[in-house]
Short mmCIF file of C-alpha atoms and ligand atoms in Angstrom, two decimals:
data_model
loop_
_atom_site.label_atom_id
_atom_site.label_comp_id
_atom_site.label_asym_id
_atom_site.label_seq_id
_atom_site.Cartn_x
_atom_site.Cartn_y
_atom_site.Cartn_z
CA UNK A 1 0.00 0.00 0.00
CA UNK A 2 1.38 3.42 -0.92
CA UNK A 3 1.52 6.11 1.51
CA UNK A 4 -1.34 7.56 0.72
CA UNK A 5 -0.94 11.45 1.81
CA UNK A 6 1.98 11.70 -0.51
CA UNK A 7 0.83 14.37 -3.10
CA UNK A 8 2.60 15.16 -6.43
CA UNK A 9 4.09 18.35 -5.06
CA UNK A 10 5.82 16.34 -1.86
CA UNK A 11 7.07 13.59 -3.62
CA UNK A 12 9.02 15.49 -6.19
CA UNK A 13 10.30 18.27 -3.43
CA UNK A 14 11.37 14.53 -1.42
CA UNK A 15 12.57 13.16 -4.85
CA UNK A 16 14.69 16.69 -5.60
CA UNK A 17 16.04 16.10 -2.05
CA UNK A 18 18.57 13.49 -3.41
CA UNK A 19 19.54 15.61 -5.83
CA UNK A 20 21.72 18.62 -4.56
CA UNK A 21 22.30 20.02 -7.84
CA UNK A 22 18.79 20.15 -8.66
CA UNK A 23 17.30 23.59 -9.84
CA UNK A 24 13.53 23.17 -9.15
CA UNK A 25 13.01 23.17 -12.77
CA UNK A 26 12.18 19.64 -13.44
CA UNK A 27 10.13 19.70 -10.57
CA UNK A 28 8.10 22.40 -11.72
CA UNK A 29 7.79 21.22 -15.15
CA UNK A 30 6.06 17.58 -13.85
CA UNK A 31 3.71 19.70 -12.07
CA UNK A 32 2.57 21.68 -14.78
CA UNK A 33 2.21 18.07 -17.02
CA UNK A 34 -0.09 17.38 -13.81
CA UNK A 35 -1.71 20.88 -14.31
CA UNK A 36 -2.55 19.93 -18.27
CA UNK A 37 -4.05 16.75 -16.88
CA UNK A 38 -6.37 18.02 -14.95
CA UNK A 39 -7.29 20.88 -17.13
CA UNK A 40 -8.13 17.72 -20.21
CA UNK A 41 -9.95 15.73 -17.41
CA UNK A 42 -12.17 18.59 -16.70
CA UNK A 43 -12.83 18.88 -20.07
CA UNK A 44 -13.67 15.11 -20.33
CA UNK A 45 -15.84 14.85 -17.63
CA UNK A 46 -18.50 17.46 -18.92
CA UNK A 47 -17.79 16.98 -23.24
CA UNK A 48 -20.86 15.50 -23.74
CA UNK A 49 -22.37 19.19 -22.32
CA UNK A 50 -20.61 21.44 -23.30
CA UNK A 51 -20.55 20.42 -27.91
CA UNK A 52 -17.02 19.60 -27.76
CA UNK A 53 -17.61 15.95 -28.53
CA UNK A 54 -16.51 15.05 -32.67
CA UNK A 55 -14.40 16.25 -35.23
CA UNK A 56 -13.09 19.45 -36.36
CA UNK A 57 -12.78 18.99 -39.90
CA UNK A 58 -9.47 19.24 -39.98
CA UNK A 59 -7.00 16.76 -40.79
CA UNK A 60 -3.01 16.31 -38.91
CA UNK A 61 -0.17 16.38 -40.17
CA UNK A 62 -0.51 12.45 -39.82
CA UNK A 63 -3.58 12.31 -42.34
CA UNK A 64 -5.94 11.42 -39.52
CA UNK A 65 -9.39 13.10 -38.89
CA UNK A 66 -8.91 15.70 -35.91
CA UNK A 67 -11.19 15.57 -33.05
CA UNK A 68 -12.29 18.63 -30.98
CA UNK A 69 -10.83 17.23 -28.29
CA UNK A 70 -7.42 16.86 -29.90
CA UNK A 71 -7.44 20.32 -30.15
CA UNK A 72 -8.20 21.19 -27.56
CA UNK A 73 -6.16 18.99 -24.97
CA UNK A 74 -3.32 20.30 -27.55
CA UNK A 75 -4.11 24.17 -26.53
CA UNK A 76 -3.78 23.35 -22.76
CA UNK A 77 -0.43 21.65 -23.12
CA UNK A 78 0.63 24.28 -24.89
CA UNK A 79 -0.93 27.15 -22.76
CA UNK A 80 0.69 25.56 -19.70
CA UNK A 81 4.09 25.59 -20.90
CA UNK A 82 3.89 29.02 -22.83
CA UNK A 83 4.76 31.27 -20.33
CA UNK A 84 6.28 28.27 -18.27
CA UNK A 85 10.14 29.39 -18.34
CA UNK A 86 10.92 25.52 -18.14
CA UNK A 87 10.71 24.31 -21.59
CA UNK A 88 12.15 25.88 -24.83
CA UNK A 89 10.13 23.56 -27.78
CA UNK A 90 7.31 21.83 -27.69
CA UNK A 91 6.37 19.15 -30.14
CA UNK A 92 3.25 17.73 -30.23
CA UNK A 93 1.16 14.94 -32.77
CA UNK A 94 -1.18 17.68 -33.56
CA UNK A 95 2.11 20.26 -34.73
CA UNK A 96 3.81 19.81 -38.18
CA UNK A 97 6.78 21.29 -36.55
CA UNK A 98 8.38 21.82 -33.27
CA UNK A 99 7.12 25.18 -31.24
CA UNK A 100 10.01 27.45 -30.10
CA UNK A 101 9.43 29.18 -27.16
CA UNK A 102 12.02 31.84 -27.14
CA UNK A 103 9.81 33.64 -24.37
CA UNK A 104 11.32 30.99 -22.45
CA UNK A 105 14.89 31.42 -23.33
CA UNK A 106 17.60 31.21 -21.76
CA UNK A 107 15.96 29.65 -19.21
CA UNK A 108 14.00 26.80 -20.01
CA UNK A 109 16.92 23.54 -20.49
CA UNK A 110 13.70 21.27 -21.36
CA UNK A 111 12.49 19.91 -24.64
CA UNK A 112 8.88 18.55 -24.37
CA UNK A 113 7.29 15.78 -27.37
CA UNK A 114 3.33 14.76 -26.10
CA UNK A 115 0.66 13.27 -27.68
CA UNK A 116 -2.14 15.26 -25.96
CA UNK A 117 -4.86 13.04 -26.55
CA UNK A 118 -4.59 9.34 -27.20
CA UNK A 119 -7.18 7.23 -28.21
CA UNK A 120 -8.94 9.87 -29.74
CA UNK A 121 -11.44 6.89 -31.29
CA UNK A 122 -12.53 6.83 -27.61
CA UNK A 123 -13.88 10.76 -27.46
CA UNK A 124 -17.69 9.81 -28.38
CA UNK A 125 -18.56 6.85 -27.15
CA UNK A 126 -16.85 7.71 -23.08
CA UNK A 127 -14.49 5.88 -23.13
CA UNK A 128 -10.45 5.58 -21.70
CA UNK A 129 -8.57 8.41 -23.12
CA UNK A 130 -4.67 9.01 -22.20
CA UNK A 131 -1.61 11.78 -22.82
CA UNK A 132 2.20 10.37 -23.32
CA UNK A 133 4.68 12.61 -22.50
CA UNK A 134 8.69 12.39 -23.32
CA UNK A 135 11.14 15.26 -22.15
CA UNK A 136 14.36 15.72 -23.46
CA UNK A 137 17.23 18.43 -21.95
CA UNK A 138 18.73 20.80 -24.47
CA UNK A 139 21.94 22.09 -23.63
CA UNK A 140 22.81 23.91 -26.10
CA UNK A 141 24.55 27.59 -25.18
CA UNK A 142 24.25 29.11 -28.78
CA UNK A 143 20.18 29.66 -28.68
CA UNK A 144 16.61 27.84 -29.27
CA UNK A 145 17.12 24.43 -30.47
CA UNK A 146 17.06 23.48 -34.05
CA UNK A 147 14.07 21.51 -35.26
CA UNK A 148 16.49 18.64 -35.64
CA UNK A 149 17.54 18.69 -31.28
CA UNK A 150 13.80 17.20 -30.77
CA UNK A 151 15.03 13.98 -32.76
CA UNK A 152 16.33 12.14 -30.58
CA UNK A 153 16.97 8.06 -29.60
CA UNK A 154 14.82 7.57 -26.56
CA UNK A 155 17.95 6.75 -24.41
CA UNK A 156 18.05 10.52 -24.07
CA UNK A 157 14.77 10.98 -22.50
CA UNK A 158 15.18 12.55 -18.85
CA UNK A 159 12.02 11.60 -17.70
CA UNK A 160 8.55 10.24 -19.57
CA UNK A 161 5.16 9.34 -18.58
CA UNK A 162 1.49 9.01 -19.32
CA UNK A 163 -2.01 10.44 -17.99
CA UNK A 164 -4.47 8.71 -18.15
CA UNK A 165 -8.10 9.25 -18.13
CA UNK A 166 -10.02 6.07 -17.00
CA UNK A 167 -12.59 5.96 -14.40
CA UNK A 168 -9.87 7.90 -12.12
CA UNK A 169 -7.30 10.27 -14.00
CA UNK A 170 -3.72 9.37 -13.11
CA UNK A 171 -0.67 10.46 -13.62
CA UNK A 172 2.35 7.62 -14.38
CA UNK A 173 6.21 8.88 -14.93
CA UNK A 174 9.66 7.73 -14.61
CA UNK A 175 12.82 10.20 -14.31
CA UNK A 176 15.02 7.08 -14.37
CA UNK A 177 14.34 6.07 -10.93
CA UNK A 178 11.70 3.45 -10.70
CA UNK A 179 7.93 4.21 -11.78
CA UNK A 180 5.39 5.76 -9.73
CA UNK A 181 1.42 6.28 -10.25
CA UNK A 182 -0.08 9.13 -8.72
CA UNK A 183 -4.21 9.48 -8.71
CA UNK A 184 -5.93 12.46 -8.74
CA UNK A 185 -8.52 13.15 -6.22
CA UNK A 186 -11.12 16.05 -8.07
CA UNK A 187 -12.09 16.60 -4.60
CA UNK A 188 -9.51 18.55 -3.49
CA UNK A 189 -7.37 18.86 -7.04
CA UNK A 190 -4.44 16.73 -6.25
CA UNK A 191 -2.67 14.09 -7.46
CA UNK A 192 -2.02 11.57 -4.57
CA UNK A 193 0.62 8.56 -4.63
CA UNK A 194 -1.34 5.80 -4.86
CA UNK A 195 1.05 3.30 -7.05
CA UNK A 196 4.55 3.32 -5.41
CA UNK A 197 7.81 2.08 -7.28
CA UNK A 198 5.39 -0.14 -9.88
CA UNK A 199 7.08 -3.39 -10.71
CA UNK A 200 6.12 -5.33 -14.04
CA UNK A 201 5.37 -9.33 -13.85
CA UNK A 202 8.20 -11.20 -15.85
CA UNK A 203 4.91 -12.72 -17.72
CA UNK A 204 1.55 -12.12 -17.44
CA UNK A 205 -1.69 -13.33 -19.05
CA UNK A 206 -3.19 -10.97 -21.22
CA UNK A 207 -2.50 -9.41 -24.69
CA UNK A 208 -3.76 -5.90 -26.82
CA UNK A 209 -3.81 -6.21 -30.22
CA UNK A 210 -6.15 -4.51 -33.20
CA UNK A 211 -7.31 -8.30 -34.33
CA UNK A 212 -9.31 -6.67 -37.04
CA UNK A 213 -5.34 -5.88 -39.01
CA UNK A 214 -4.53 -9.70 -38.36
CA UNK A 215 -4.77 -10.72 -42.19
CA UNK A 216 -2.42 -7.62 -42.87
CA UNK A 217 0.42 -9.10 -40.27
CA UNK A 218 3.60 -11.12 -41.69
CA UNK A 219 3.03 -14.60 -41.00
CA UNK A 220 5.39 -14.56 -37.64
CA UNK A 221 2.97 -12.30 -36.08
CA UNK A 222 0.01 -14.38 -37.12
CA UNK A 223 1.41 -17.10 -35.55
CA UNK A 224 2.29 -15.06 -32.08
CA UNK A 225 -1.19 -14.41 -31.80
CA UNK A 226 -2.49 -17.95 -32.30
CA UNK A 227 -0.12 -19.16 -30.18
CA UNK A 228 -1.54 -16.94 -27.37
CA UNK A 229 -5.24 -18.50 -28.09
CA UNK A 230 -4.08 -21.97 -27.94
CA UNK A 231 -4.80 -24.07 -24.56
CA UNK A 232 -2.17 -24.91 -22.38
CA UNK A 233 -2.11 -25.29 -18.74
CA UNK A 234 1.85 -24.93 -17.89
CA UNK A 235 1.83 -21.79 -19.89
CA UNK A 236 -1.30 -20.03 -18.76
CA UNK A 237 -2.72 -19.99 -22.09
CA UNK A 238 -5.17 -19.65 -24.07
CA UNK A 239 -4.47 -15.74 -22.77
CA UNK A 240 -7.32 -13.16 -21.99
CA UNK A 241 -7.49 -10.35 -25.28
CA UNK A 242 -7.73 -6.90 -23.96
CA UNK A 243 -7.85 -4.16 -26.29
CA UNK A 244 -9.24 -0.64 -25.61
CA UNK A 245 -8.17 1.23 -28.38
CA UNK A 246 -6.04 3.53 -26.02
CA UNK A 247 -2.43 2.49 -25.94
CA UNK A 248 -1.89 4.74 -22.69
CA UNK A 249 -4.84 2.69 -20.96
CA UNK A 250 -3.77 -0.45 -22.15
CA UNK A 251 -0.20 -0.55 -21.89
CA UNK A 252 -1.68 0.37 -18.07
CA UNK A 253 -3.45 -2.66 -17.52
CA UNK A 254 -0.13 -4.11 -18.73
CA UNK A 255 2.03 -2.36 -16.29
CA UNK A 256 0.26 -3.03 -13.11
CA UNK A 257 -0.89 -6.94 -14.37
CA UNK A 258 1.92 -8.03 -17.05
CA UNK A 259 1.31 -9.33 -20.60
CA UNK A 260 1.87 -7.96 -24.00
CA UNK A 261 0.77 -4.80 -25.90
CA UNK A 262 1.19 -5.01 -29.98
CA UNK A 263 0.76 -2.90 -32.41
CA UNK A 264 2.80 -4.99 -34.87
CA UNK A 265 4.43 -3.74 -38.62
CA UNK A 266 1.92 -4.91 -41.43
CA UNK A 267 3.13 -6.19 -44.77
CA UNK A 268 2.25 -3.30 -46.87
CA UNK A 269 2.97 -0.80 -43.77
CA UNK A 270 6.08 -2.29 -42.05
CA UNK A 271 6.50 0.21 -39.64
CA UNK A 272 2.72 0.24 -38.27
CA UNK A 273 0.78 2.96 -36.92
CA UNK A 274 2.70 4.01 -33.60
CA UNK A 275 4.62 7.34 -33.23
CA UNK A 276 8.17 6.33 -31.92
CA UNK A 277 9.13 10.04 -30.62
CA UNK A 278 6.09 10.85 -28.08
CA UNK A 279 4.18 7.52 -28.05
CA UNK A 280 6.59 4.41 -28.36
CA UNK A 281 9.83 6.04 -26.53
CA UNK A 282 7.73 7.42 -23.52
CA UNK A 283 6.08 4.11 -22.70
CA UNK A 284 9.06 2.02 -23.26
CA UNK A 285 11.19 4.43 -20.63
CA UNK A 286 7.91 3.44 -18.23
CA UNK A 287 8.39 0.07 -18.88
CA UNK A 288 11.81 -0.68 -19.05
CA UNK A 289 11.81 0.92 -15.70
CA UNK A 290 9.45 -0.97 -14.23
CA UNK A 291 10.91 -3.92 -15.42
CA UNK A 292 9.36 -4.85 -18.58
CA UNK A 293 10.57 -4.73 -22.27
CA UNK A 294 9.91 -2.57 -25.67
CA UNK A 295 10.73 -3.97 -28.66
CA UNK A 296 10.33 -3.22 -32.15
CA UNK A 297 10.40 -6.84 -33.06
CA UNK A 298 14.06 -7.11 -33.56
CA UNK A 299 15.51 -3.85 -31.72
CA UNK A 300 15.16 -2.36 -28.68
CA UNK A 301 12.92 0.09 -28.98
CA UNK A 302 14.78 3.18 -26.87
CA UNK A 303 18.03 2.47 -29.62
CA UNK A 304 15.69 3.03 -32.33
CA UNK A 305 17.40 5.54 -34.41
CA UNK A 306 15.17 8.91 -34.93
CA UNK A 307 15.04 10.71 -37.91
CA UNK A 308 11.85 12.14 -37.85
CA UNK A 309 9.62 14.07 -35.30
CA UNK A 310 6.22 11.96 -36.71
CA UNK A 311 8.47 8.47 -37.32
CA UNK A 312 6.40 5.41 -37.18
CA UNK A 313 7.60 2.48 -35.32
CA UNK A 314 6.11 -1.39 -34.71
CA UNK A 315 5.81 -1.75 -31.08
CA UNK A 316 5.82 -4.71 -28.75
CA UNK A 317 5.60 -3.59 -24.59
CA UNK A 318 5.07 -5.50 -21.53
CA UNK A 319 6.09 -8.39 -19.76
CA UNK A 320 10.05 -9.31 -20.73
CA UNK A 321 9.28 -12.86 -21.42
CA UNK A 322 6.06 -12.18 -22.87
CA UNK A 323 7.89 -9.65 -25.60
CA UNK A 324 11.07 -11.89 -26.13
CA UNK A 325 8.92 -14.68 -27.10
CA UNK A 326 6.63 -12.22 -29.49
CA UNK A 327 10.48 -11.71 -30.92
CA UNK A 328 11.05 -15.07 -31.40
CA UNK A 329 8.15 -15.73 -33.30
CA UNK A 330 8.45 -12.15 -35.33
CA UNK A 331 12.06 -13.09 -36.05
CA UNK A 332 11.15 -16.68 -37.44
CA UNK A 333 12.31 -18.82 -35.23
CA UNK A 334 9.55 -20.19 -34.00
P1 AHG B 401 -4.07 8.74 -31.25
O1 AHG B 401 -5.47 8.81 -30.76
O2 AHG B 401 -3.12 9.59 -30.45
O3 AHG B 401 -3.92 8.97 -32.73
O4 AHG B 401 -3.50 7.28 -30.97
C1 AHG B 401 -4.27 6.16 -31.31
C2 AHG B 401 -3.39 4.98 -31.21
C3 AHG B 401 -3.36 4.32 -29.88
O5 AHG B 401 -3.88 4.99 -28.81
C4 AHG B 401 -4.13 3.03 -30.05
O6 AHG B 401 -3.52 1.98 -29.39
C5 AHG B 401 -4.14 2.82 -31.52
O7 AHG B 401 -3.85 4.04 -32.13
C6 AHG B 401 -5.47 2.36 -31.98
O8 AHG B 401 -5.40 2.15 -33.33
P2 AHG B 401 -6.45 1.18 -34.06
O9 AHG B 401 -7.73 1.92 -34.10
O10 AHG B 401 -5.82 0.97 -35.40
O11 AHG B 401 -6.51 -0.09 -33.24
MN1 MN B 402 -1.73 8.23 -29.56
MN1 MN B 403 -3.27 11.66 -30.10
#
């Protein structure tokens, strides 16, 4: 049981404690990530009220229908680090290009890549909606970054994390150390430690995967997945299929229970749907620190080498034997 009474706020002043050289910045800036949260959740909570509920019209810079609510969880990220003084460029799924924030410069050392809404399929029908969050330090002396200083391998993250908007909205980040969950109580507007130093089951017993793309999968993937149906006692199987359509919510379930999340390369679009800069990276830094395991298939996802901000990258999280045995399969040797 987590010491419940811990707030956001406390743990990181407790967490900066350990780190004498610590400005307050980074502290600061995972309190304003909690600040967006809420502002989205408040949002959620009343969208079927209030006509923001659908799409805009529009269409991203990824070809994909943009809903209201995309833009508008986009504006408060963006609002909240504005004026911030902590972060320097933002980069978001919703932005062609990186923001520069030079009314943040010199001071600001932080990079920040989100996807402010995930799930967006979710919006009309009430159901799990997330954020994923990666930061990045820029330490560059000669000015605002160039575009091309928000590429970067996800071993360079600082610190990454989700929110996530389920029946309770919670926060979930690493800064290297271990993982922690914080919930938020809407009573009294804080987020409250509720999932202390998270540790992933080596295997688990469920799996979340789009089964609709399954004729569009190479054949090793195919063969993953029927694997995981078949019965078999000393393996746990057949396993239970859990699929939300929110990766933040389901690679959630995964990180508290164990099991595998795919969303796997498809022969005519090998490097599947996923965003590796602010969707893929984030959660594998979560999950490599809670234990688990990202993997592309055949690389590790956080040595995945970026080259640009909207990549695409296969992704297989969870459980570390649950994904090296998706690899083995993938890989053809099983
Ligand atoms: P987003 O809403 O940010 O575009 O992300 C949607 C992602 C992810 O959340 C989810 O796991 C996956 O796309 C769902 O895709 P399918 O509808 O193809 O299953
Ligand atoms: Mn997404
Ligand atoms: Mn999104």
């Amino acid at each position: 049981m987590a010491r419940i009474g811990t707030t956001l706020t406390r743990f990181i002043i407790e967490t900066q404690a350990g780190h004498p050289a610590a400005t307050g910045e980074f502290s600061a800036l995972l309190a304003q990530i909690g600040l967006a949260g809420k502002m989205v959740a408040n949002d959620l909570r009343r969208a079927g009220l209030i006509n923001i509920l659908g799409l805009t019209g529009e269409t991203n810079v990824q070809g994909e229908a943009v809903k209201k609510l995309d833009t508008i969880a986009n504006e408060n990220f963006v609002k909240v680090f504005q004026y911030s003084g902590l972060v320097c460029a933002l980069a978001s799924e919703e932005l062609e290009k990186p923001v520069k924030l030079p009314e943040n410069w010199p001071l600001g050392k932080y990079m920040l890549l989100f996807d402010p809404l995930d799930g967006s399929s979710n919006t009309d029908v009430n159901m799990p909606l997330g954020a994923i969050f990666s930061i990045l330090r820029y330490e560059g002396k000669g000015g605002l970054p160039p575009d091309s200083e928000l590429v970067r391998k996800g071993t360079e993250q600082v610190a990454a994390g989700y929110l996530m908007y389920g029946s309770s909205t919670m926060l979930v980040f690493t800064s290297g150390k271990g993982v922690n969950g914080f919930t938020l109580d809407p009573g009294i507007g804080e987020y409250l430690l509720t999932h202390e130093n998270i540790r992933m089951p080596a295997r688990g017993k469920t799996y979340a995967v789009n089964e609709g793309n399954y004729h569009k999968w190479p054949a090793g993937t195919r063969r993953y997945v029927d694997h995981l149906k078949e019965a078999d006692k000393a393996t746990g199987r057949p396993y239970a299929g859990r699929y939300s359509g929110c990766l933040a919510a389901d690679v959630h379930r995964i990180l508290l229970g164990g099991g595998i999340y795919l969303y796997p390369g498809e022969t005519d679009k090998p490097e599947g749907k996923l965003r590796l800069l602010y969707e893929a990276n984030p959660l594998a830094m979560v999950v490599e620190q809670a234990g688990g395991k990202a993997s592309t298939g055949t690389h590790r996802i956080l040595d995945v080498e970026a080259k640009a901000l909207h990549q695409r990258v296969p992704l297989l999280i969870g459980s570390t034997d649950d994904v090296s045995l998706a690899e083995t399969f993938i890989q053809g040797k099983q």
